[in-house]
């Protein structure tokens, strides 16, 4: 038996391909299924099962399409009841494969009500468990993604599910879908796979011996929920069409549709030197799709701005993974239309600006980041809240806004959002608020 892992860093998720005696089991596939099917073909593996642990909240699934393409048997939790053909997985009712392979569903509600983990048995011996969003490495899946009203009930259910999985033999390998970098995870551990025995010894949530205490822990510090998550569950319930074409036409600025939202994916330095007024700058990176889905009206027409020679296929793929198939084209040359600007500065220059008496600083980090390190006097508003709630009223348009996050990535995005409202932004580049706090303390101590 071999288990291949396909990590999608921007979403913090993993898809798995188990191979055994020429047969394959694909677990929690994302929408861009060609990469998984190529891996199976390269190993001369026939896909036998496609398993879904739950109706995902953070991406649209490729499970149905993978099964249709290959003839594999699609298995979903019985309680999921999606609107397409599948084999329902019932608690402890084994699904037989070939050559000694069997799949034993284990109902593990908590992340979602229908959530089901899958224990793999080879010749009757428990070998591996695909735990989806239930037991994770040093953590557990979030119970609050379906709303605060149900969060405590799901958190209490998660307690029983974690205990159920912890009762498996200690040598059983653990393969979660969610991990570090996923907003479906209660916390991050920096590792992606484990064993049941290792989790019993090191996972702090398994040391909690009461359902209400676990619920208190899971719900103690609520994490933000990306806006696009609201669309993922319904899409995965009703079914998702195949991936769209990732090639998009090139457009001139004059050809950008009036109803399109323009997203600038160029490096932040290029954006700072000039971008299209009204556009949102999201430098291409592993989390591009997540930020675009969070900050822009879901499903609205999009036009990308890219440098000449810059490959936009990855950006289009990331958008498609969350069900956004509305990219109308790409602009490669803004010409004289690039009249909006912001300034990038290094840590030394930023600290000098912060210490001016008229300085106004905007911290766009997440609440948990701010709780760990705060910059006194800074105005605090998490990046997506600049869209949902607007620019904080205490910021003065007549003075530069010094914007910082943890690295400069979110601050640069914020700069383009501020520009839309008539603010001049100065962005701390390649450093963050903790660096500013440490540098200020060092200066004052000298």
GROMACS .gro file of C-alpha atoms in nm:
model
  446
    1UNK     CA    1   0.000   0.000   0.000
    2UNK     CA    2   0.118   0.351  -0.087
    3UNK     CA    3  -0.047   0.681   0.004
    4UNK     CA    4   0.036   0.990  -0.200
    5UNK     CA    5  -0.038   1.335  -0.062
    6UNK     CA    6  -0.133   1.636  -0.276
    7UNK     CA    7  -0.109   1.952  -0.072
    8UNK     CA    8  -0.281   2.276  -0.174
    9UNK     CA    9  -0.099   2.533   0.042
   10UNK     CA   10  -0.328   2.830  -0.024
   11UNK     CA   11  -0.624   2.643   0.122
   12UNK     CA   12  -0.427   2.440   0.375
   13UNK     CA   13  -0.580   2.116   0.246
   14UNK     CA   14  -0.459   1.777   0.133
   15UNK     CA   15  -0.599   1.525  -0.111
   16UNK     CA   16  -0.481   1.164  -0.091
   17UNK     CA   17  -0.440   0.883  -0.340
   18UNK     CA   18  -0.409   0.537  -0.185
   19UNK     CA   19  -0.281   0.267  -0.416
   20UNK     CA   20  -0.298  -0.106  -0.347
   21UNK     CA   21  -0.245  -0.393  -0.589
   22UNK     CA   22  -0.315  -0.178  -0.894
   23UNK     CA   23  -0.630  -0.019  -0.751
   24UNK     CA   24  -0.665   0.338  -0.623
   25UNK     CA   25  -0.870   0.524  -0.363
   26UNK     CA   26  -0.893   0.902  -0.403
   27UNK     CA   27  -0.986   1.096  -0.090
   28UNK     CA   28  -1.130   1.450  -0.075
   29UNK     CA   29  -1.021   1.562  -0.422
   30UNK     CA   30  -1.027   1.928  -0.510
   31UNK     CA   31  -1.182   2.042  -0.834
   32UNK     CA   32  -0.867   2.036  -1.048
   33UNK     CA   33  -0.869   1.658  -1.069
   34UNK     CA   34  -0.625   1.615  -1.358
   35UNK     CA   35  -0.326   1.621  -1.121
   36UNK     CA   36  -0.470   1.326  -0.925
   37UNK     CA   37  -0.573   1.127  -1.230
   38UNK     CA   38  -0.229   1.177  -1.386
   39UNK     CA   39  -0.065   1.038  -1.072
   40UNK     CA   40  -0.291   0.732  -1.089
   41UNK     CA   41  -0.219   0.682  -1.459
   42UNK     CA   42   0.156   0.721  -1.405
   43UNK     CA   43   0.137   0.432  -1.159
   44UNK     CA   44  -0.091   0.225  -1.383
   45UNK     CA   45  -0.356   0.240  -1.112
   46UNK     CA   46  -0.728   0.195  -1.177
   47UNK     CA   47  -0.933   0.426  -0.957
   48UNK     CA   48  -1.173   0.208  -0.757
   49UNK     CA   49  -1.320   0.452  -0.503
   50UNK     CA   50  -1.353   0.826  -0.457
   51UNK     CA   51  -1.420   0.908  -0.091
   52UNK     CA   52  -1.556   1.235   0.046
   53UNK     CA   53  -1.535   1.284   0.422
   54UNK     CA   54  -1.788   1.569   0.428
   55UNK     CA   55  -1.951   1.846   0.226
   56UNK     CA   56  -1.654   2.078   0.222
   57UNK     CA   57  -1.684   2.437   0.338
   58UNK     CA   58  -1.355   2.569   0.194
   59UNK     CA   59  -1.345   2.447  -0.166
   60UNK     CA   60  -1.564   2.293  -0.431
   61UNK     CA   61  -1.509   1.923  -0.472
   62UNK     CA   62  -1.387   1.729  -0.770
   63UNK     CA   63  -1.525   1.404  -0.635
   64UNK     CA   64  -1.827   1.366  -0.860
   65UNK     CA   65  -1.630   1.456  -1.174
   66UNK     CA   66  -1.343   1.221  -1.083
   67UNK     CA   67  -1.590   0.936  -1.046
   68UNK     CA   68  -1.764   1.021  -1.373
   69UNK     CA   69  -1.431   1.043  -1.559
   70UNK     CA   70  -1.294   0.713  -1.430
   71UNK     CA   71  -1.595   0.497  -1.345
   72UNK     CA   72  -1.487   0.485  -0.982
   73UNK     CA   73  -1.743   0.438  -0.707
   74UNK     CA   74  -1.822   0.771  -0.539
   75UNK     CA   75  -1.875   0.741  -0.162
   76UNK     CA   76  -2.016   1.015   0.059
   77UNK     CA   77  -2.150   1.016   0.417
   78UNK     CA   78  -2.508   0.890   0.412
   79UNK     CA   79  -2.628   1.200   0.597
   80UNK     CA   80  -2.480   1.430   0.332
   81UNK     CA   81  -2.757   1.337   0.084
   82UNK     CA   82  -2.609   1.522  -0.216
   83UNK     CA   83  -2.815   1.571  -0.530
   84UNK     CA   84  -2.614   1.330  -0.746
   85UNK     CA   85  -2.557   0.956  -0.758
   86UNK     CA   86  -2.324   0.810  -0.498
   87UNK     CA   87  -2.280   0.523  -0.255
   88UNK     CA   88  -2.391   0.628   0.094
   89UNK     CA   89  -2.142   0.549   0.371
   90UNK     CA   90  -2.308   0.424   0.690
   91UNK     CA   91  -2.131   0.400   1.024
   92UNK     CA   92  -1.921   0.080   1.048
   93UNK     CA   93  -2.078  -0.075   0.735
   94UNK     CA   94  -1.766  -0.184   0.547
   95UNK     CA   95  -1.725  -0.123   0.176
   96UNK     CA   96  -1.531  -0.404   0.016
   97UNK     CA   97  -1.267  -0.345  -0.247
   98UNK     CA   98  -1.028  -0.592  -0.405
   99UNK     CA   99  -0.721  -0.788  -0.295
  100UNK     CA  100  -0.792  -0.757   0.076
  101UNK     CA  101  -0.875  -0.386   0.072
  102UNK     CA  102  -1.178  -0.268   0.271
  103UNK     CA  103  -1.306   0.075   0.376
  104UNK     CA  104  -1.482   0.111   0.713
  105UNK     CA  105  -1.679   0.437   0.751
  106UNK     CA  106  -1.672   0.592   1.098
  107UNK     CA  107  -1.929   0.862   1.169
  108UNK     CA  108  -1.732   1.150   1.320
  109UNK     CA  109  -1.962   1.455   1.340
  110UNK     CA  110  -1.831   1.784   1.472
  111UNK     CA  111  -1.673   1.971   1.184
  112UNK     CA  112  -2.002   1.912   1.001
  113UNK     CA  113  -2.300   1.699   1.111
  114UNK     CA  114  -2.252   1.433   0.842
  115UNK     CA  115  -1.874   1.413   0.871
  116UNK     CA  116  -1.739   1.060   0.823
  117UNK     CA  117  -1.384   0.930   0.854
  118UNK     CA  118  -1.265   0.623   0.661
  119UNK     CA  119  -1.056   0.348   0.818
  120UNK     CA  120  -0.858   0.147   0.563
  121UNK     CA  121  -0.814  -0.223   0.634
  122UNK     CA  122  -0.571  -0.446   0.447
  123UNK     CA  123  -0.648  -0.816   0.495
  124UNK     CA  124  -0.856  -0.720   0.797
  125UNK     CA  125  -0.583  -0.514   0.967
  126UNK     CA  126  -0.649  -0.144   1.038
  127UNK     CA  127  -0.378   0.047   0.853
  128UNK     CA  128  -0.472   0.410   0.793
  129UNK     CA  129  -0.757   0.648   0.865
  130UNK     CA  130  -0.861   0.944   0.653
  131UNK     CA  131  -0.999   1.181   0.915
  132UNK     CA  132  -1.100   1.478   0.699
  133UNK     CA  133  -1.188   1.763   0.935
  134UNK     CA  134  -1.222   1.558   1.252
  135UNK     CA  135  -0.898   1.459   1.429
  136UNK     CA  136  -0.613   1.668   1.289
  137UNK     CA  137  -0.245   1.686   1.371
  138UNK     CA  138  -0.233   1.845   1.719
  139UNK     CA  139  -0.575   1.995   1.656
  140UNK     CA  140  -0.930   1.931   1.534
  141UNK     CA  141  -1.161   2.068   1.268
  142UNK     CA  142  -1.355   2.384   1.344
  143UNK     CA  143  -1.715   2.336   1.462
  144UNK     CA  144  -1.838   2.690   1.385
  145UNK     CA  145  -1.842   2.707   1.006
  146UNK     CA  146  -2.216   2.637   0.987
  147UNK     CA  147  -2.297   2.932   1.212
  148UNK     CA  148  -2.273   3.026   1.578
  149UNK     CA  149  -2.615   2.882   1.664
  150UNK     CA  150  -2.495   2.526   1.597
  151UNK     CA  151  -2.131   2.571   1.691
  152UNK     CA  152  -2.151   2.448   2.049
  153UNK     CA  153  -2.356   2.143   1.955
  154UNK     CA  154  -2.104   2.052   1.687
  155UNK     CA  155  -1.814   2.117   1.923
  156UNK     CA  156  -1.963   1.871   2.174
  157UNK     CA  157  -2.008   1.617   1.894
  158UNK     CA  158  -1.644   1.671   1.800
  159UNK     CA  159  -1.549   1.553   2.149
  160UNK     CA  160  -1.707   1.213   2.089
  161UNK     CA  161  -1.559   1.189   1.742
  162UNK     CA  162  -1.206   1.259   1.861
  163UNK     CA  163  -1.245   0.991   2.128
  164UNK     CA  164  -1.380   0.747   1.872
  165UNK     CA  165  -1.077   0.792   1.648
  166UNK     CA  166  -0.835   0.787   1.941
  167UNK     CA  167  -0.965   0.438   2.023
  168UNK     CA  168  -0.815   0.301   1.702
  169UNK     CA  169  -0.489   0.103   1.727
  170UNK     CA  170  -0.196   0.339   1.793
  171UNK     CA  171  -0.004   0.230   1.482
  172UNK     CA  172  -0.284   0.341   1.248
  173UNK     CA  173  -0.160   0.625   1.030
  174UNK     CA  174  -0.362   0.947   1.041
  175UNK     CA  175  -0.429   1.141   0.718
  176UNK     CA  176  -0.638   1.456   0.776
  177UNK     CA  177  -0.768   1.671   0.492
  178UNK     CA  178  -0.731   2.000   0.675
  179UNK     CA  179  -0.404   2.122   0.820
  180UNK     CA  180  -0.186   2.425   0.876
  181UNK     CA  181  -0.302   2.719   0.666
  182UNK     CA  182  -0.664   2.606   0.651
  183UNK     CA  183  -0.939   2.821   0.799
  184UNK     CA  184  -1.118   2.492   0.873
  185UNK     CA  185  -0.858   2.411   1.140
  186UNK     CA  186  -0.890   2.517   1.503
  187UNK     CA  187  -0.512   2.567   1.522
  188UNK     CA  188  -0.202   2.484   1.320
  189UNK     CA  189   0.075   2.244   1.414
  190UNK     CA  190   0.305   2.264   1.114
  191UNK     CA  191   0.268   1.893   1.033
  192UNK     CA  192   0.020   1.729   0.803
  193UNK     CA  193   0.010   1.357   0.888
  194UNK     CA  194   0.059   1.158   1.205
  195UNK     CA  195  -0.041   0.834   1.376
  196UNK     CA  196  -0.312   0.767   1.630
  197UNK     CA  197  -0.047   0.688   1.892
  198UNK     CA  198   0.138   1.015   1.832
  199UNK     CA  199  -0.185   1.212   1.863
  200UNK     CA  200  -0.277   1.040   2.188
  201UNK     CA  201   0.059   1.148   2.326
  202UNK     CA  202   0.078   1.501   2.187
  203UNK     CA  203  -0.261   1.638   2.075
  204UNK     CA  204  -0.374   1.876   2.353
  205UNK     CA  205  -0.740   1.834   2.263
  206UNK     CA  206  -0.726   1.462   2.341
  207UNK     CA  207  -0.618   1.549   2.695
  208UNK     CA  208  -0.953   1.721   2.757
  209UNK     CA  209  -1.187   1.475   2.923
  210UNK     CA  210  -1.518   1.662   2.907
  211UNK     CA  211  -1.733   1.761   2.607
  212UNK     CA  212  -1.815   2.106   2.740
  213UNK     CA  213  -1.454   2.181   2.821
  214UNK     CA  214  -1.356   2.081   2.469
  215UNK     CA  215  -1.631   2.304   2.331
  216UNK     CA  216  -1.500   2.592   2.543
  217UNK     CA  217  -1.151   2.536   2.402
  218UNK     CA  218  -1.261   2.509   2.038
  219UNK     CA  219  -1.480   2.819   2.061
  220UNK     CA  220  -1.262   3.032   2.290
  221UNK     CA  221  -1.098   3.240   2.017
  222UNK     CA  222  -1.321   3.250   1.709
  223UNK     CA  223  -1.133   3.270   1.381
  224UNK     CA  224  -1.262   3.468   1.084
  225UNK     CA  225  -1.465   3.277   0.828
  226UNK     CA  226  -1.382   3.362   0.465
  227UNK     CA  227  -1.682   3.510   0.286
  228UNK     CA  228  -1.671   3.256   0.003
  229UNK     CA  229  -1.722   2.965   0.245
  230UNK     CA  230  -2.095   3.037   0.241
  231UNK     CA  231  -2.109   2.914  -0.119
  232UNK     CA  232  -1.902   2.597  -0.088
  233UNK     CA  233  -2.139   2.371   0.105
  234UNK     CA  234  -2.440   2.438  -0.123
  235UNK     CA  235  -2.225   2.388  -0.434
  236UNK     CA  236  -2.094   2.056  -0.307
  237UNK     CA  237  -2.446   1.946  -0.216
  238UNK     CA  238  -2.592   2.019  -0.559
  239UNK     CA  239  -2.289   1.920  -0.768
  240UNK     CA  240  -2.008   2.107  -0.939
  241UNK     CA  241  -1.942   2.121  -1.315
  242UNK     CA  242  -1.600   2.025  -1.452
  243UNK     CA  243  -1.307   2.264  -1.432
  244UNK     CA  244  -1.333   2.555  -1.677
  245UNK     CA  245  -1.061   2.626  -1.931
  246UNK     CA  246  -0.767   2.797  -1.762
  247UNK     CA  247  -0.668   2.989  -2.076
  248UNK     CA  248  -0.825   3.335  -2.089
  249UNK     CA  249  -0.813   3.595  -2.369
  250UNK     CA  250  -0.593   3.903  -2.359
  251UNK     CA  251  -0.777   4.234  -2.340
  252UNK     CA  252  -0.691   4.599  -2.381
  253UNK     CA  253  -0.784   4.834  -2.098
  254UNK     CA  254  -1.057   4.981  -2.317
  255UNK     CA  255  -1.211   4.634  -2.358
  256UNK     CA  256  -1.261   4.566  -1.986
  257UNK     CA  257  -1.636   4.512  -1.934
  258UNK     CA  258  -1.805   4.781  -1.728
  259UNK     CA  259  -1.944   4.524  -1.483
  260UNK     CA  260  -1.609   4.347  -1.426
  261UNK     CA  261  -1.400   4.372  -1.111
  262UNK     CA  262  -1.033   4.418  -1.196
  263UNK     CA  263  -0.781   4.215  -0.994
  264UNK     CA  264  -0.414   4.306  -1.027
  265UNK     CA  265  -0.198   3.996  -0.973
  266UNK     CA  266   0.136   4.160  -1.052
  267UNK     CA  267   0.412   4.177  -0.787
  268UNK     CA  268   0.336   4.443  -0.527
  269UNK     CA  269   0.632   4.654  -0.642
  270UNK     CA  270   0.477   4.684  -0.988
  271UNK     CA  271   0.139   4.766  -0.834
  272UNK     CA  272   0.293   5.037  -0.614
  273UNK     CA  273   0.441   5.205  -0.922
  274UNK     CA  274   0.101   5.232  -1.085
  275UNK     CA  275  -0.228   5.040  -1.096
  276UNK     CA  276  -0.571   5.090  -1.246
  277UNK     CA  277  -0.792   5.309  -1.022
  278UNK     CA  278  -1.066   5.103  -0.862
  279UNK     CA  279  -0.882   4.773  -0.903
  280UNK     CA  280  -0.793   4.540  -0.618
  281UNK     CA  281  -0.429   4.435  -0.600
  282UNK     CA  282  -0.373   4.076  -0.488
  283UNK     CA  283  -0.021   3.969  -0.574
  284UNK     CA  284  -0.017   3.619  -0.719
  285UNK     CA  285   0.074   3.362  -0.454
  286UNK     CA  286  -0.048   3.036  -0.305
  287UNK     CA  287  -0.336   3.211  -0.128
  288UNK     CA  288  -0.441   3.435  -0.417
  289UNK     CA  289  -0.770   3.252  -0.471
  290UNK     CA  290  -0.869   3.268  -0.106
  291UNK     CA  291  -0.816   3.644  -0.086
  292UNK     CA  292  -0.995   3.705  -0.415
  293UNK     CA  293  -1.290   3.494  -0.302
  294UNK     CA  294  -1.299   3.674   0.032
  295UNK     CA  295  -1.268   4.034  -0.091
  296UNK     CA  296  -1.467   4.039  -0.417
  297UNK     CA  297  -1.839   3.981  -0.478
  298UNK     CA  298  -1.867   3.606  -0.526
  299UNK     CA  299  -1.918   3.499  -0.886
  300UNK     CA  300  -1.892   3.850  -1.032
  301UNK     CA  301  -1.710   3.895  -1.366
  302UNK     CA  302  -1.334   3.935  -1.317
  303UNK     CA  303  -1.054   4.069  -1.530
  304UNK     CA  304  -0.695   4.005  -1.425
  305UNK     CA  305  -0.401   4.239  -1.468
  306UNK     CA  306  -0.068   4.060  -1.516
  307UNK     CA  307   0.281   4.142  -1.629
  308UNK     CA  308   0.392   4.041  -1.976
  309UNK     CA  309   0.506   3.681  -1.958
  310UNK     CA  310   0.335   3.622  -1.623
  311UNK     CA  311   0.144   3.293  -1.623
  312UNK     CA  312  -0.219   3.347  -1.519
  313UNK     CA  313  -0.313   2.977  -1.531
  314UNK     CA  314  -0.241   2.929  -1.161
  315UNK     CA  315  -0.458   3.228  -1.067
  316UNK     CA  316  -0.747   3.099  -1.279
  317UNK     CA  317  -0.705   2.752  -1.126
  318UNK     CA  318  -0.713   2.886  -0.771
  319UNK     CA  319  -1.033   3.076  -0.847
  320UNK     CA  320  -1.192   2.767  -1.003
  321UNK     CA  321  -1.110   2.566  -0.689
  322UNK     CA  322  -1.357   2.784  -0.502
  323UNK     CA  323  -1.613   2.784  -0.781
  324UNK     CA  324  -1.529   3.117  -0.944
  325UNK     CA  325  -1.545   3.054  -1.318
  326UNK     CA  326  -1.600   3.416  -1.420
  327UNK     CA  327  -1.256   3.534  -1.541
  328UNK     CA  328  -1.325   3.724  -1.865
  329UNK     CA  329  -0.966   3.794  -1.963
  330UNK     CA  330  -0.629   3.940  -1.872
  331UNK     CA  331  -0.481   4.285  -1.934
  332UNK     CA  332  -0.104   4.286  -1.992
  333UNK     CA  333  -0.045   4.657  -2.051
  334UNK     CA  334  -0.214   4.931  -1.848
  335UNK     CA  335  -0.026   5.210  -2.023
  336UNK     CA  336  -0.123   5.561  -1.906
  337UNK     CA  337  -0.430   5.422  -1.726
  338UNK     CA  338  -0.211   5.312  -1.431
  339UNK     CA  339  -0.255   5.633  -1.234
  340UNK     CA  340  -0.320   5.499  -0.881
  341UNK     CA  341  -0.019   5.441  -0.655
  342UNK     CA  342   0.101   5.354  -0.307
  343UNK     CA  343   0.443   5.357  -0.146
  344UNK     CA  344   0.649   5.059  -0.028
  345UNK     CA  345   0.903   5.119   0.249
  346UNK     CA  346   1.136   4.902   0.454
  347UNK     CA  347   1.126   4.851   0.830
  348UNK     CA  348   1.369   5.131   0.917
  349UNK     CA  349   1.177   5.390   0.716
  350UNK     CA  350   0.842   5.269   0.844
  351UNK     CA  351   0.948   5.291   1.210
  352UNK     CA  352   1.074   5.645   1.153
  353UNK     CA  353   0.737   5.740   1.005
  354UNK     CA  354   0.546   5.569   1.288
  355UNK     CA  355   0.728   5.781   1.545
  356UNK     CA  356   0.620   6.108   1.391
  357UNK     CA  357   0.358   6.288   1.604
  358UNK     CA  358   0.104   6.299   1.320
  359UNK     CA  359   0.143   5.931   1.221
  360UNK     CA  360  -0.165   5.718   1.164
  361UNK     CA  361  -0.110   5.342   1.145
  362UNK     CA  362  -0.355   5.081   1.016
  363UNK     CA  363  -0.301   4.721   1.133
  364UNK     CA  364  -0.483   4.479   0.900
  365UNK     CA  365  -0.386   4.152   1.074
  366UNK     CA  366  -0.629   3.895   1.210
  367UNK     CA  367  -0.762   3.935   1.567
  368UNK     CA  368  -0.553   3.645   1.702
  369UNK     CA  369  -0.238   3.801   1.558
  370UNK     CA  370  -0.319   4.133   1.721
  371UNK     CA  371  -0.383   3.960   2.052
  372UNK     CA  372  -0.030   3.820   2.044
  373UNK     CA  373   0.148   4.149   1.959
  374UNK     CA  374  -0.009   4.494   1.950
  375UNK     CA  375   0.127   4.827   1.831
  376UNK     CA  376   0.007   5.101   2.061
  377UNK     CA  377  -0.196   5.369   1.888
  378UNK     CA  378  -0.260   5.169   1.572
  379UNK     CA  379  -0.608   5.159   1.421
  380UNK     CA  380  -0.703   4.791   1.391
  381UNK     CA  381  -0.919   4.648   1.116
  382UNK     CA  382  -0.873   4.302   0.965
  383UNK     CA  383  -0.822   4.321   0.588
  384UNK     CA  384  -1.162   4.177   0.477
  385UNK     CA  385  -1.338   4.417   0.715
  386UNK     CA  386  -1.216   4.706   0.499
  387UNK     CA  387  -1.461   4.569   0.242
  388UNK     CA  388  -1.737   4.454   0.477
  389UNK     CA  389  -1.730   4.751   0.717
  390UNK     CA  390  -1.540   5.019   0.528
  391UNK     CA  391  -1.234   5.225   0.615
  392UNK     CA  392  -1.220   5.319   0.987
  393UNK     CA  393  -1.365   5.665   1.042
  394UNK     CA  394  -1.069   5.779   1.252
  395UNK     CA  395  -0.833   5.766   0.953
  396UNK     CA  396  -0.768   6.106   0.794
  397UNK     CA  397  -0.758   6.126   0.413
  398UNK     CA  398  -0.531   6.429   0.431
  399UNK     CA  399  -0.246   6.234   0.589
  400UNK     CA  400  -0.069   5.917   0.469
  401UNK     CA  401  -0.196   5.592   0.619
  402UNK     CA  402   0.090   5.368   0.735
  403UNK     CA  403  -0.032   5.014   0.666
  404UNK     CA  404   0.119   4.695   0.809
  405UNK     CA  405   0.034   4.330   0.858
  406UNK     CA  406   0.270   4.038   0.919
  407UNK     CA  407   0.476   4.045   0.600
  408UNK     CA  408   0.347   4.317   0.369
  409UNK     CA  409   0.122   4.097   0.157
  410UNK     CA  410  -0.209   4.192   0.317
  411UNK     CA  411  -0.093   4.550   0.370
  412UNK     CA  412  -0.033   4.588  -0.005
  413UNK     CA  413  -0.383   4.455  -0.076
  414UNK     CA  414  -0.520   4.701   0.179
  415UNK     CA  415  -0.335   4.986   0.007
  416UNK     CA  416  -0.534   4.929  -0.313
  417UNK     CA  417  -0.859   4.916  -0.115
  418UNK     CA  418  -0.769   5.242   0.059
  419UNK     CA  419  -0.686   5.406  -0.274
  420UNK     CA  420  -1.041   5.338  -0.390
  421UNK     CA  421  -1.159   5.558  -0.103
  422UNK     CA  422  -0.912   5.839  -0.164
  423UNK     CA  423  -0.645   5.749   0.094
  424UNK     CA  424  -0.268   5.757   0.037
  425UNK     CA  425  -0.104   5.442   0.173
  426UNK     CA  426   0.251   5.374   0.281
  427UNK     CA  427   0.306   4.998   0.311
  428UNK     CA  428   0.555   4.821   0.535
  429UNK     CA  429   0.717   4.574   0.297
  430UNK     CA  430   0.877   4.238   0.388
  431UNK     CA  431   0.816   4.292   0.760
  432UNK     CA  432   0.524   4.318   1.001
  433UNK     CA  433   0.383   4.470   1.317
  434UNK     CA  434   0.589   4.242   1.548
  435UNK     CA  435   0.903   4.373   1.375
  436UNK     CA  436   0.788   4.731   1.425
  437UNK     CA  437   0.723   4.674   1.795
  438UNK     CA  438   1.065   4.509   1.840
  439UNK     CA  439   1.244   4.783   1.642
  440UNK     CA  440   1.077   5.060   1.842
  441UNK     CA  441   1.171   4.893   2.168
  442UNK     CA  442   1.532   4.854   2.052
  443UNK     CA  443   1.552   5.222   1.949
  444UNK     CA  444   1.417   5.342   2.279
  445UNK     CA  445   1.648   5.113   2.473
  446UNK     CA  446   1.958   5.233   2.288
   0.00000   0.00000   0.00000
